């Protein structure tokens, strides 16, 4: 349920890791461990894999996230009927096909 804590601070943290200074520092750390054989292309490949893993994790968490959001909405004082809302979602999905 880590995704419950994601907000602007996490987004800003991810963005800072992509700044040139941060990339240079990370490249230097990898080069220290793997020596000079580790290139910028290798670092970009690792960052690409990391991003894809985050996307896969987010997709994997969608059902749990939706159930959590439904639970939060249900506890809200102005929550409409769950059946009507699911029907509205289904109608929107049908229209977009």
XYZ file of C-alpha atoms in Angstrom, residues 2-94:
93
model
C 2.981 2.268 -0.579
C 1.035 4.047 -3.319
C -1.225 5.591 -0.672
C 1.684 7.782 0.373
C 2.647 8.969 -3.106
C 2.132 12.653 -3.610
C 3.965 15.728 -4.803
C 6.982 14.981 -2.615
C 7.528 11.594 -4.292
C 7.055 13.098 -7.753
C 9.586 15.821 -6.929
C 12.024 13.169 -5.665
C 11.704 11.253 -8.949
C 12.201 14.440 -10.964
C 15.310 15.428 -8.979
C 16.873 12.075 -9.789
C 16.661 12.989 -13.482
C 18.499 16.293 -13.160
C 21.976 16.354 -14.776
C 23.849 16.681 -11.466
C 21.991 13.726 -9.971
C 22.575 11.636 -13.097
C 26.262 12.495 -13.063
C 26.593 11.548 -9.395
C 24.771 8.253 -9.977
C 26.934 7.504 -13.016
C 30.046 8.151 -10.942
C 28.811 5.779 -8.202
C 28.217 3.017 -10.744
C 31.601 3.659 -12.362
C 33.251 3.427 -8.948
C 31.728 -0.021 -8.422
C 32.011 -1.334 -11.989
C 35.048 0.742 -12.947
C 35.150 2.740 -16.170
C 33.426 -0.011 -18.150
C 30.082 1.370 -16.987
C 28.839 3.956 -19.483
C 26.130 6.576 -19.630
C 24.190 4.244 -21.932
C 24.305 1.574 -19.207
C 22.957 4.075 -16.669
C 20.131 5.086 -19.013
C 19.257 1.418 -19.518
C 19.043 0.931 -15.749
C 16.860 4.043 -15.385
C 14.622 2.777 -18.191
C 14.219 -0.587 -16.445
C 13.519 1.167 -13.141
C 10.803 3.297 -14.771
C 9.210 0.234 -16.391
C 9.249 -1.581 -13.035
C 7.445 1.375 -11.423
C 4.843 1.338 -14.200
C 4.357 -2.421 -13.802
C 3.980 -2.000 -10.039
C 1.402 0.751 -10.557
C -0.589 -1.433 -12.971
C -0.411 -4.302 -10.507
C -1.778 -2.049 -7.733
C -4.749 -0.701 -9.732
C -7.342 -3.165 -8.368
C -6.257 -2.575 -4.766
C -6.167 1.178 -5.367
C -9.693 1.183 -6.817
C -11.059 -0.864 -3.931
C -9.378 1.507 -1.484
C -10.843 4.545 -3.250
C -14.303 2.973 -3.297
C -13.983 2.298 0.443
C -12.963 5.907 1.111
C -15.794 7.219 -1.041
C -18.296 4.892 0.613
C -17.382 6.355 3.994
C -17.968 9.813 2.595
C -21.266 11.494 3.421
C -22.091 12.278 -0.219
C -21.279 8.891 -1.763
C -23.818 7.966 -4.460
C -24.967 4.419 -5.051
C -22.069 2.112 -5.908
C -24.186 0.322 -8.510
C -25.031 3.595 -10.304
C -21.404 4.697 -10.286
C -20.159 1.356 -11.639
C -22.816 1.610 -14.349
C -21.591 5.113 -15.254
C -17.996 3.842 -15.467
C -19.119 0.953 -17.711
C -21.003 3.391 -19.970
C -17.952 5.620 -20.330
C -15.763 2.630 -21.139
C -18.251 1.451 -23.789
